Coordinates of C-alpha atoms in Angstrom, one line a residue:
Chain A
X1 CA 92.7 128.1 56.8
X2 CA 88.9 128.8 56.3
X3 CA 87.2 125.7 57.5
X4 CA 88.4 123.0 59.1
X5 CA 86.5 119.5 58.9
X6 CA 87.5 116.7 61.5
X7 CA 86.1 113.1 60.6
X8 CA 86.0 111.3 63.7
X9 CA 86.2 113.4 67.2
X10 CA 87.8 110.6 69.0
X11 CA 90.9 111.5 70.8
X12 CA 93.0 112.1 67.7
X13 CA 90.5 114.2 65.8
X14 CA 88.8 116.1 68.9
X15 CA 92.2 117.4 69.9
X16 CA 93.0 118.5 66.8
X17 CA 90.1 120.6 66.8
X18 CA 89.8 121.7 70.2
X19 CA 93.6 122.6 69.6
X20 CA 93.0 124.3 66.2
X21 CA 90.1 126.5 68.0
X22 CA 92.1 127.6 71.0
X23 CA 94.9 128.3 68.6
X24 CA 92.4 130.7 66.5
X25 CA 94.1 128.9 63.2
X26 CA 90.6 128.1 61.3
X27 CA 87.8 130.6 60.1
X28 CA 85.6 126.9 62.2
X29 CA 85.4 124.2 62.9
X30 CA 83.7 121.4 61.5
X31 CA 83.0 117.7 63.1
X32 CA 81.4 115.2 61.6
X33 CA 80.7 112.1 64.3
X34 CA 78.3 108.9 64.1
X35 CA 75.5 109.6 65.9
X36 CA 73.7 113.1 67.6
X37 CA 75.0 112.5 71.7
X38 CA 78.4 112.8 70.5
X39 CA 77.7 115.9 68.2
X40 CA 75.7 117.4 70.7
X41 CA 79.1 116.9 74.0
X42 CA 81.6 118.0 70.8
X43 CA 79.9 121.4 70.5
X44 CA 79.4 121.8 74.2
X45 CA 83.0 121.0 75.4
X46 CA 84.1 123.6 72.1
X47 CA 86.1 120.8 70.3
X48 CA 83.9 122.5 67.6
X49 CA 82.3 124.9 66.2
X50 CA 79.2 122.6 64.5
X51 CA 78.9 119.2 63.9
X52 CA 76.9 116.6 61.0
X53 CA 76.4 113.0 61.3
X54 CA 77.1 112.2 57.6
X55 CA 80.4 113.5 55.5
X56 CA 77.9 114.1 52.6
X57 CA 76.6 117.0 54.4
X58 CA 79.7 119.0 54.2
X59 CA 81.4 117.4 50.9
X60 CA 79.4 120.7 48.9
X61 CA 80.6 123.4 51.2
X62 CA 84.6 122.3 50.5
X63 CA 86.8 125.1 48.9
X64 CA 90.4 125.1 48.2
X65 CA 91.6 127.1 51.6
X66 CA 89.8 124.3 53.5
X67 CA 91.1 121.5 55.6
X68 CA 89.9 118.1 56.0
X69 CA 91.6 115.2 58.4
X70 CA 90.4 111.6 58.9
X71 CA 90.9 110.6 62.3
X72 CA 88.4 107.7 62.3
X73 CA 89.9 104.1 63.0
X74 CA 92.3 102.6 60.5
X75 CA 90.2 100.5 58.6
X76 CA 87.5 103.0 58.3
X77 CA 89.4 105.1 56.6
X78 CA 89.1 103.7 52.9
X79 CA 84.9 104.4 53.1
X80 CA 85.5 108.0 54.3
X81 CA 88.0 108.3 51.1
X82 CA 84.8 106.7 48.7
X83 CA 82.9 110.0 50.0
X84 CA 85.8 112.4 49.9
X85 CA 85.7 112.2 46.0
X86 CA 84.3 115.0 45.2
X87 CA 86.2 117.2 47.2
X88 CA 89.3 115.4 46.5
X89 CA 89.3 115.8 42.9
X90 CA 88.6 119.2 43.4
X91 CA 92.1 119.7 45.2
X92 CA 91.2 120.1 48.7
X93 CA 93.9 119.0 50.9
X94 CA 92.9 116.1 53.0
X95 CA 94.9 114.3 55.5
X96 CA 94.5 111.6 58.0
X97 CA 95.9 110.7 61.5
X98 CA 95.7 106.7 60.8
X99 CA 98.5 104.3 62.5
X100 CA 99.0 102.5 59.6
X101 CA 100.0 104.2 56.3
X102 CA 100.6 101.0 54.0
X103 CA 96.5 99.9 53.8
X104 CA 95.5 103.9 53.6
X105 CA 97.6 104.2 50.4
X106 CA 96.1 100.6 49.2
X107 CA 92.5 102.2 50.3
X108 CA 93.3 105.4 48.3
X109 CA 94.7 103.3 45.4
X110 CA 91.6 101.3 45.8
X111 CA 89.3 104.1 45.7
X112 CA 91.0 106.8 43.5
X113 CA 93.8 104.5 41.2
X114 CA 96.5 106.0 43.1
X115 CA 97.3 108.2 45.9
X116 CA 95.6 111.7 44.7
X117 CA 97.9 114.5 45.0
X118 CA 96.5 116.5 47.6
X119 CA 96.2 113.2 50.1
X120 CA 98.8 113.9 52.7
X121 CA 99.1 110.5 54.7
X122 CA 100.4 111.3 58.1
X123 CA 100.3 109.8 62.1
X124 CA 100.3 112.0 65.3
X125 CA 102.7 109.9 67.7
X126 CA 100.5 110.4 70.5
X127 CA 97.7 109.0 71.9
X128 CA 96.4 107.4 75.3
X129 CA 94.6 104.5 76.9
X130 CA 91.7 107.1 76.8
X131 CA 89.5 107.7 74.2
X132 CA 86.7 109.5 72.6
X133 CA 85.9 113.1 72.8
X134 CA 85.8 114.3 76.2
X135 CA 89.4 112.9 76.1
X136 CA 90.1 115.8 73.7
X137 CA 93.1 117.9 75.0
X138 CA 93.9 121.3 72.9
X139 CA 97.7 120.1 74.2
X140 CA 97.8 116.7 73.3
X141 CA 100.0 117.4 70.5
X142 CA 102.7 120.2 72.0
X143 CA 106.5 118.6 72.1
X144 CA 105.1 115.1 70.2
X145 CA 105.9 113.9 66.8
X146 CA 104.1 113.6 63.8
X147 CA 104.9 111.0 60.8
X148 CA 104.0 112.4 57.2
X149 CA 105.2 109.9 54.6
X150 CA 104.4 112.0 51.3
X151 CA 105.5 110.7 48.2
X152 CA 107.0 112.0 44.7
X153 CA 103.5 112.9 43.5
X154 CA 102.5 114.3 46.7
X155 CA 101.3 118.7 46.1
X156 CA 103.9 120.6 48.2
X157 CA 101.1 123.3 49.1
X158 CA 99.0 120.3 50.3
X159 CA 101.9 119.4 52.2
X160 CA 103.0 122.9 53.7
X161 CA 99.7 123.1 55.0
X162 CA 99.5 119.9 56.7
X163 CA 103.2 120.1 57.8
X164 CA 102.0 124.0 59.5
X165 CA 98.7 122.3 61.0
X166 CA 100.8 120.0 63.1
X167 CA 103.5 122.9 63.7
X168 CA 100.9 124.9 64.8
X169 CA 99.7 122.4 67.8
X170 CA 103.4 122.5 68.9
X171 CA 104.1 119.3 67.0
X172 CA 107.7 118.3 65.6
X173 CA 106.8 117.0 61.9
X174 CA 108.7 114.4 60.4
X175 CA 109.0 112.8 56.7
X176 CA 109.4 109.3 56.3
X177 CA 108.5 106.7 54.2
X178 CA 105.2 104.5 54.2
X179 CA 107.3 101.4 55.0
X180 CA 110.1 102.8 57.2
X181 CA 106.5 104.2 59.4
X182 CA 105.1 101.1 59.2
X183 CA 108.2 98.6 60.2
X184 CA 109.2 101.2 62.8
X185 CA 105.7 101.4 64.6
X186 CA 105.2 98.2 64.2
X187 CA 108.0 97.4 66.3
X188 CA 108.0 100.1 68.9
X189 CA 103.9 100.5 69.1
X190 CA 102.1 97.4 67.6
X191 CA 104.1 94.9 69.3
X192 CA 103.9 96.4 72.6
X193 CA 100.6 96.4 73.0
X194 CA 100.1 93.0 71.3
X195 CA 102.1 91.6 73.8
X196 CA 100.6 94.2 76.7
X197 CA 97.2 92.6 75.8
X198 CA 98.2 88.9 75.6
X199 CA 100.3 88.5 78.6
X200 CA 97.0 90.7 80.8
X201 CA 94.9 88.2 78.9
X202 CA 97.6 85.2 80.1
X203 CA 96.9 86.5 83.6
X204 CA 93.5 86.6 83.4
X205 CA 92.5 83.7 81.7
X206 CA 95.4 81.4 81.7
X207 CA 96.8 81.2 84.7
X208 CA 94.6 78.9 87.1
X209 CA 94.9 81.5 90.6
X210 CA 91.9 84.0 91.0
X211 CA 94.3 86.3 93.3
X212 CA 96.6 87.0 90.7
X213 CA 96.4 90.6 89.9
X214 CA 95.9 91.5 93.7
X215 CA 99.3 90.9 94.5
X216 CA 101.1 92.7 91.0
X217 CA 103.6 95.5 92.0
X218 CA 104.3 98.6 91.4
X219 CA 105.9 98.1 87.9
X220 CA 102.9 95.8 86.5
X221 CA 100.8 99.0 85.8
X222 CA 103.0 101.0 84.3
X223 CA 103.4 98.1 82.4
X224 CA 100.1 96.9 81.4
X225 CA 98.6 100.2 81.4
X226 CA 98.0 100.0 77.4
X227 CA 96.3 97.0 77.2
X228 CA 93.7 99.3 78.4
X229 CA 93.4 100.8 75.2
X230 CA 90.2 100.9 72.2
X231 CA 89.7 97.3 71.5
X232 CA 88.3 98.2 68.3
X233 CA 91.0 100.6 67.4
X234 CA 94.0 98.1 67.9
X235 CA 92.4 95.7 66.7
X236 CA 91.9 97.7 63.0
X237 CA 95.6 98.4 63.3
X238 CA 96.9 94.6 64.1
X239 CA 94.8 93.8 60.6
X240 CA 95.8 97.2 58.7
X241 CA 99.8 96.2 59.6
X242 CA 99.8 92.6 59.4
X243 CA 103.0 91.9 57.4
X244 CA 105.1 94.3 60.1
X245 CA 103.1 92.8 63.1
X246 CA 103.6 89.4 62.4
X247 CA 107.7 89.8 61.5
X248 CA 108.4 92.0 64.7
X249 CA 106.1 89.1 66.6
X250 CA 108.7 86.9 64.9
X251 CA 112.0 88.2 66.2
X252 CA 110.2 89.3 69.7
X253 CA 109.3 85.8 70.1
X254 CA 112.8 84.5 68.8
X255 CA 114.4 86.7 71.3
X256 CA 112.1 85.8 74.5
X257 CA 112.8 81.4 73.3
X258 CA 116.3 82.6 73.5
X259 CA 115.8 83.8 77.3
X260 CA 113.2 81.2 78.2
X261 CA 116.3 78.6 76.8
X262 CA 118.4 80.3 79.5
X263 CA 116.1 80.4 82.1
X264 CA 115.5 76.5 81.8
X265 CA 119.2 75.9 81.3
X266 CA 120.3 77.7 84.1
X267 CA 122.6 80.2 82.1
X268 CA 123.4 82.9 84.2
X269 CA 125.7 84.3 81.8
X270 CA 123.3 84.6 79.1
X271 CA 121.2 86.1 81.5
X272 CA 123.0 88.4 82.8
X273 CA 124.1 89.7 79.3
X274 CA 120.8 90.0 77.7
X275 CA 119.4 92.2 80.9
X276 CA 122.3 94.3 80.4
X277 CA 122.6 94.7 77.1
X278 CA 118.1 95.6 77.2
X279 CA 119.2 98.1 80.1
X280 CA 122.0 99.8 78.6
X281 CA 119.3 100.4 75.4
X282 CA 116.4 101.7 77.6
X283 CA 118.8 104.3 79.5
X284 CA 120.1 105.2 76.3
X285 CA 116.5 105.8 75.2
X286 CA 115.4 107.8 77.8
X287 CA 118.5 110.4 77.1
X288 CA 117.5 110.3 73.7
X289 CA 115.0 112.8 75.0
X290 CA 112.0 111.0 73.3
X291 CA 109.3 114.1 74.2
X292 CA 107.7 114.2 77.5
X293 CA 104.4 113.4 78.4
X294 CA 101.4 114.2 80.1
X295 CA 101.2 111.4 82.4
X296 CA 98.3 109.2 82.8
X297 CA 96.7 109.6 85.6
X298 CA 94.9 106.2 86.2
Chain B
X1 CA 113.4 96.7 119.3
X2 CA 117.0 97.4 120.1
X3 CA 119.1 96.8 117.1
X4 CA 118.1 96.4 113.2
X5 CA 120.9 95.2 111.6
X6 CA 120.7 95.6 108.2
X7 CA 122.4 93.5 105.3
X8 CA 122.9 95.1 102.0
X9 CA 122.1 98.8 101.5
X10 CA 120.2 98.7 98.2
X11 CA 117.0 100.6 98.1
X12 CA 115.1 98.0 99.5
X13 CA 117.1 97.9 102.6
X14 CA 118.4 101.2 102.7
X15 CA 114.6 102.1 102.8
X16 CA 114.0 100.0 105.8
X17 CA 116.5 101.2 107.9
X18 CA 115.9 104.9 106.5
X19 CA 112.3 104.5 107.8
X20 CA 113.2 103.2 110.6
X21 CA 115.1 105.6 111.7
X22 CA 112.4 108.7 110.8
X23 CA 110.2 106.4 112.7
X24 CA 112.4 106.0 115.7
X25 CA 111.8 102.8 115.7
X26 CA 115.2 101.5 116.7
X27 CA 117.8 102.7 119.1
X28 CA 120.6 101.8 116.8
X29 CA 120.7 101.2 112.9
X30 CA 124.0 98.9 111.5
X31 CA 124.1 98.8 108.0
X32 CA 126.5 95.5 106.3
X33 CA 127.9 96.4 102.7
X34 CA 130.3 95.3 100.9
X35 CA 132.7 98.5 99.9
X36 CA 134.2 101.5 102.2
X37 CA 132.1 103.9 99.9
X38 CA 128.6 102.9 100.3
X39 CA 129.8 102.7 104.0
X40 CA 130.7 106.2 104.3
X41 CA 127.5 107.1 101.7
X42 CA 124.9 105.5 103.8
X43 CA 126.1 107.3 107.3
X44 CA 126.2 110.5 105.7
X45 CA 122.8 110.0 103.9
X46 CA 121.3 109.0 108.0
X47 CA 120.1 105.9 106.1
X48 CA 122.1 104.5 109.2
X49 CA 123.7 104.9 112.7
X50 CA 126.8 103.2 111.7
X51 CA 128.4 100.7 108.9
X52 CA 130.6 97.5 109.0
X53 CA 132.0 95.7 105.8
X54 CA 131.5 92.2 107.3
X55 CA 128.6 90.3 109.2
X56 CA 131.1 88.7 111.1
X57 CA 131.9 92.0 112.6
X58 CA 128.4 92.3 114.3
X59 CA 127.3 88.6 114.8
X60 CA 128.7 89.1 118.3
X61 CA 126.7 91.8 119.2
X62 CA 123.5 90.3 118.4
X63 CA 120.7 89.7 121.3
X64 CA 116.9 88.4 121.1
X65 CA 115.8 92.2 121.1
X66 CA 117.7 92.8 118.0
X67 CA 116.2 92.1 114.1
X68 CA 118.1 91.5 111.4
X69 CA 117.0 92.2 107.9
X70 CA 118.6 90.3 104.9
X71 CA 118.6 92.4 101.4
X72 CA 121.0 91.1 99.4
X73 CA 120.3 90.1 96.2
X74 CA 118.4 86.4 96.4
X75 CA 121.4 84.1 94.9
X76 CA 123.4 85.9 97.7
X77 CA 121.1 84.7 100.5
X78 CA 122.6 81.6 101.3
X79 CA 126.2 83.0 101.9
X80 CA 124.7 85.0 104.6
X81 CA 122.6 82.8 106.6
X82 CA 125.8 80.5 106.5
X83 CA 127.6 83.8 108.7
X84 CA 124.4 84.7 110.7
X85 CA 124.6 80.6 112.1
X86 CA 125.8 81.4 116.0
X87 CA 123.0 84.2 116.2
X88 CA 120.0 82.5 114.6
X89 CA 121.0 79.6 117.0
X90 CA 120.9 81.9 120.1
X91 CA 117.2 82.9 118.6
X92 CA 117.9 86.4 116.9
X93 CA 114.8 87.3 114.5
X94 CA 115.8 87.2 111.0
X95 CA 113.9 88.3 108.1
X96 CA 114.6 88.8 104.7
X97 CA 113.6 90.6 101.1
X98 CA 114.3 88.4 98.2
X99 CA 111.8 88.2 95.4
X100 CA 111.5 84.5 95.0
X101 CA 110.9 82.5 98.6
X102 CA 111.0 79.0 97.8
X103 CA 115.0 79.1 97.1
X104 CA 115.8 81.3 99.9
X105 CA 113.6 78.2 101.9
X106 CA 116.0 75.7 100.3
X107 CA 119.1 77.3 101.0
X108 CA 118.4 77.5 105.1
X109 CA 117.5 74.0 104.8
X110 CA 121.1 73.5 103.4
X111 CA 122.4 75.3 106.0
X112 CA 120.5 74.9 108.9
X113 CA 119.3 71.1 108.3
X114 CA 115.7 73.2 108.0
X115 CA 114.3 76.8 108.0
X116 CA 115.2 77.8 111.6
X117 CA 111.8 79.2 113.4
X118 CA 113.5 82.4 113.9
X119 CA 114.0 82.9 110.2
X120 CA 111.3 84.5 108.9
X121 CA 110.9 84.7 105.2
X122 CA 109.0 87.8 103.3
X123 CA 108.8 90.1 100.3
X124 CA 107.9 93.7 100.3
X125 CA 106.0 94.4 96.6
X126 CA 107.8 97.6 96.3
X127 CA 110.9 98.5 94.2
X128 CA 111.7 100.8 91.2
X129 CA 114.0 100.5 88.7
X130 CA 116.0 102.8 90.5
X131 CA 118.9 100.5 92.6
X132 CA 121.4 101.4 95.1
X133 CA 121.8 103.3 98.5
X134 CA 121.2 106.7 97.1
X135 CA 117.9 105.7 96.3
X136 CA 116.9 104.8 99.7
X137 CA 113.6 106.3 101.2
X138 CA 112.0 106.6 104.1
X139 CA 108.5 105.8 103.1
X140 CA 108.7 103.3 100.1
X141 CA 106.6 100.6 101.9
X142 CA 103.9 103.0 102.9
X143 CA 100.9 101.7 101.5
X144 CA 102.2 99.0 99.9
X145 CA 102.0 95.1 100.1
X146 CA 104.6 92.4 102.0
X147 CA 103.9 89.3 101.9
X148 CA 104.9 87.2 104.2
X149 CA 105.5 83.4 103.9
X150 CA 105.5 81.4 107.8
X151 CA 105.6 78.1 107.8
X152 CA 104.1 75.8 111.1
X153 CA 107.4 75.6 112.5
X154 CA 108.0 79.5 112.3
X155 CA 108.2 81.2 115.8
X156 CA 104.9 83.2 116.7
X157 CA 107.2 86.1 118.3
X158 CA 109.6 86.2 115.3
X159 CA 106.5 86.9 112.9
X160 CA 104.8 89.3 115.2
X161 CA 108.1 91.2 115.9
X162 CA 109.0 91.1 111.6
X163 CA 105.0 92.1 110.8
X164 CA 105.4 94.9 113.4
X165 CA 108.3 96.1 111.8
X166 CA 106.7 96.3 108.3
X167 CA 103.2 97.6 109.6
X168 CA 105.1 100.6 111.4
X169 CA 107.0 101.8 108.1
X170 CA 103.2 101.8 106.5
X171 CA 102.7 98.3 104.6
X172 CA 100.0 95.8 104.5
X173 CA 101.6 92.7 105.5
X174 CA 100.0 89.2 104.1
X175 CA 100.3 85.7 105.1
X176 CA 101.3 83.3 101.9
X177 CA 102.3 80.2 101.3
X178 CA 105.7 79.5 99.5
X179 CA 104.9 78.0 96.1
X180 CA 101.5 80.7 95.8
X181 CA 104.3 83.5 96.5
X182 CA 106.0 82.3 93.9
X183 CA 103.7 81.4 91.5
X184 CA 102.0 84.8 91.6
X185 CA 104.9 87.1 91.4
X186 CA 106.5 84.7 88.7
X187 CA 103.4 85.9 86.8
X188 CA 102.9 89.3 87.6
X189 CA 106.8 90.4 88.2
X190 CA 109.1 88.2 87.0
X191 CA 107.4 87.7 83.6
X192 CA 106.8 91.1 83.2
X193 CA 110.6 91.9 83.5
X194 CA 111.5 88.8 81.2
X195 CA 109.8 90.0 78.4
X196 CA 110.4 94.0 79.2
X197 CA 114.0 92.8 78.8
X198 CA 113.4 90.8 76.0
X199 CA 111.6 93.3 73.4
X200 CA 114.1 95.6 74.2
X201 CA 116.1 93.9 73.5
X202 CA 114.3 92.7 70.1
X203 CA 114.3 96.2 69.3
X204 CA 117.8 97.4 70.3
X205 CA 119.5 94.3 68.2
X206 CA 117.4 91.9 66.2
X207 CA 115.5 95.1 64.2
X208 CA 118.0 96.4 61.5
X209 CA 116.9 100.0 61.8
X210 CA 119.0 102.1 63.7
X211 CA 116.3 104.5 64.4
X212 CA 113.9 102.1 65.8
X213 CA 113.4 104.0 69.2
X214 CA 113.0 107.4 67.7
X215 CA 109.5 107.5 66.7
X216 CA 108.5 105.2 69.6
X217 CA 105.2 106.5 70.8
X218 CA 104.8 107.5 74.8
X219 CA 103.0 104.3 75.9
X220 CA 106.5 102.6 74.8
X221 CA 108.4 104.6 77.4
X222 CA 106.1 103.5 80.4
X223 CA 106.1 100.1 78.9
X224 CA 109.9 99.4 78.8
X225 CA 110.8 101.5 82.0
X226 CA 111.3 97.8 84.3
X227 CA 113.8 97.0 81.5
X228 CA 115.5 99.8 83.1
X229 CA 116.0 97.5 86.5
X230 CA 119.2 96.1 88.0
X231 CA 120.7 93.2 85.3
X232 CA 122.1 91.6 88.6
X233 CA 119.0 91.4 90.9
X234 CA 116.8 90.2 88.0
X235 CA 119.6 87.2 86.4
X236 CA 118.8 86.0 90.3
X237 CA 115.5 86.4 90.4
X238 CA 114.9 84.3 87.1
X239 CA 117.5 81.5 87.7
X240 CA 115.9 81.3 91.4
X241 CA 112.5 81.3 90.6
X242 CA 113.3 78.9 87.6
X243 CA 110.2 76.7 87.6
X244 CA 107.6 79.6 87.8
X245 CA 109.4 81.2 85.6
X246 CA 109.7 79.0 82.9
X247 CA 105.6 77.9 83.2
X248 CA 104.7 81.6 83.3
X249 CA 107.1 81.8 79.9
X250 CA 105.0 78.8 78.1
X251 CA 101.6 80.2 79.2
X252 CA 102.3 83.4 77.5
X253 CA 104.8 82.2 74.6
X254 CA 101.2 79.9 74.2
X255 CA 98.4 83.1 74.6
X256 CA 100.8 85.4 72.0
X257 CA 101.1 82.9 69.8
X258 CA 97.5 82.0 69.1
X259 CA 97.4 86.2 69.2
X260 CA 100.0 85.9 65.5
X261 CA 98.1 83.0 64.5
X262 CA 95.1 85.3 64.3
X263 CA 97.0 88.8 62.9
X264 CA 98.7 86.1 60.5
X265 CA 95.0 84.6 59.4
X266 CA 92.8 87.9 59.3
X267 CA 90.9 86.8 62.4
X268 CA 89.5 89.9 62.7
X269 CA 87.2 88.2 65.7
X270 CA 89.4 86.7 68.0
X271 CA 91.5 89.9 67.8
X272 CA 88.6 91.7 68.9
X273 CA 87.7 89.4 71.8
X274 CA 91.1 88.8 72.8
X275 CA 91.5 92.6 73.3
X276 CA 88.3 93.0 75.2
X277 CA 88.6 90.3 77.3
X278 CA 91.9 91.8 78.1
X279 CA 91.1 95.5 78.4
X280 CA 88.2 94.3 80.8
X281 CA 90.6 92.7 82.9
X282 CA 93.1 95.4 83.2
X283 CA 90.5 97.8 83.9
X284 CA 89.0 95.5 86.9
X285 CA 92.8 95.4 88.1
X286 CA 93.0 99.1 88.1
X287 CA 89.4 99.3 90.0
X288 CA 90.9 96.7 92.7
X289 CA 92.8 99.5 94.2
X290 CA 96.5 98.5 94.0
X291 CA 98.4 100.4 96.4
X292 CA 98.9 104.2 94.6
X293 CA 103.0 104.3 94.0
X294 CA 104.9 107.6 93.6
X295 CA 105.8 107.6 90.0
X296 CA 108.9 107.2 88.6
X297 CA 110.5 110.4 87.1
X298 CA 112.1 109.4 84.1

């Protein structure tokens, strides 16, 4: 591609840059952050090549063999669409990196009257506790997948291109569709760190004993370690996902008012049979060679 | 001291008498288990000197310069002080390992009339969901926490000679009382493994999508690895530690409740605040310096 243009060098959208440059796969770079500290560390680490504080800056310069991906937070997205129009209906391919894809297509319908052609809706299945842009890693994407959920109207060339950016970081891509992404990451991303976040905030604020995080073990920060993550971000997602959040809340707590039942019952057999049936699914998960990670260091 | 006898070979107790022996620390390390196999395992593996398949076998053996170390799984605690009666009696030291104190307190008092002063009851914070003798190491407590729960009536020798043990293989050994111990690690372990168990669960059985745990992202894999633990240990742990348990249970059931209360309203604030407040606390937790753990490998 000629030019690239990242909205948002956050974690998502610095890596993809700083992965894109190292890679040699854009003519440069192009970041466009909020305010002039963070343009000024983007072009000094080399995540890019220049950076703006306003999209209007660069909406003139777009041409068809450019590149543009949203990586701001979820609920941000629909404004950075509003000023994408231009450029948009002059068929350059945009994509975003947002964890929700049902309210991005309601923000494009909003803004456009339907999903444009050459809007490729997509989610890189990677992340960390970290953020912003000195979190960026040219490697964050290598052996992790990405979710595109095009539609019947979606341009293939739009979509090749995408679908090659992502191959190009080392990423497996994957089609799906906008409610298969959103029930499934709902489930296996949204709930977990609802629930990471409540039961640290049960700890913290519930539980009458000042002491109690000094005496957690070893497997409480694996645990917990994601309720470290951007307030702001999960936050946008809990809202952006609501319907999914809310029904995997509703058979997560189902299942744990079975347990609790048990517990208070005494039913050792129920017990017994829930822990191994949860067991037998998480070994089977880990052979199911999910990809492997860089592991956090924290 | 002269003999550690050593009841159950699991990893917590294979590790014991594993760094006892790097430490020299003993001059003779009997292992109790229950099959010919892990028998024959544990002597080859030099996580001991020798192995018998009954306590019976080494109760007559037993002097006042000899520890004994309980670590069978907690419901299976009772059973064993009821064989170690002639050499608690003659004023052996005996400590134990199980996760939850106050029923291990309750079954000496049914079998000795009260907990003997020689019994001395404690909890290394160390474990993994890895289980069995094969997973036995050396150095598992080093830098890690036991707590320790003496009563007035417990013997001053018996606690110096069981805190000296646990200092020399590298822990941090703390004083507790009963109901605290229980309370705390209700919170901070036993709750974390019920609802591990429990949204794997979810996701495994009560989500009709047969696919649910092939997109899930990488925190997922570090959150779910404790649902990965031993079935057995944990329906113990939950039925002994019933009361805790169940109050930890309600205090969160209560915290994630008012958290889909707000997703289901749009309460875009208390999300927000709830997520701070959390992130804040899990990053002071981090800062308090719990003991660094080699990390799992899966």
């Amino acid at each position: 591609m000629n030019k690239l243009v990242v909205i948002g060098l956050g974690l998502i959208g610095g890596s993809v840059s700083k992965g894109v440059g190292e890679r040699g796969l854009a003519r440069e770079r192009i970041g466009v952050v909020r305010d002039a500290e963070t343009a000024r560390i983007a072009v000094e680490l080399g995540v890019v090549d220049r950076a703006c504080l306003s999209v209007d800056e660069i909406c003139g310069e777009l041409a068809a063999d450019d590149l543009v991906f949203i990586a701001v937070p979820t609920l941000a997205v629909e404004s950075i669409l509003a000023k994408l129009k231009a450029p948009i209906a002059a068929g350059v391919a945009v994509t975003d990196g947002a964890s929700v894809k049902g309210s991005v297509a309601e923000a494009a319908a909003r803004v456009f009257g339907s999903v444009p052609p050459n809007l490729v809706l997509g989610h890189p299945i990677a992340g960390s506790e970290k953020s912003g842009v000195t979190a960026a890693n040219a490697d964050l994407y290598v052996d992790h997948r990405v979710i595109l959920t095009p539609a019947d109207t979606t341009d293939t060339l739009a979509l090749a291109r995408v679908t090659q950016l992502w191959q190009k970081l080392g990423a497996e891509v994957i089609n799906m569709p906008i409610d298969e992404h959103d029930q499934v990451l709902g489930a296996t991303s949204h709930l977990p760190h609802a629930i990471a976040y409540s039961l640290v905030d049960t700890l913290a604020h519930d539980i009458d004993n000042p002491n109690i995080f000094r005496y957690a073990a070893g497997g409480f920060r694996d645990f917990t370690r994601i309720a470290s993550s951007d307030p702001v971000m999960w936050h946008d997602i809990m809202r952006a996902n609501r319907d999914s959040v809310v029904a995997s809340l509703e058979l997560f707590m189902g299942n744990l008012q079975r347990l609790k039942t048990a517990v208070e019952s005494d039913d050792g057999e129920y017990l017994l049979a829930m822990f191994s049936r949860a067991k037998q699914a998480r070994d089977l998960y880990t052979q199911l060679g999910e990809p492997k990670l860089p592991k956090s260091k924290d």
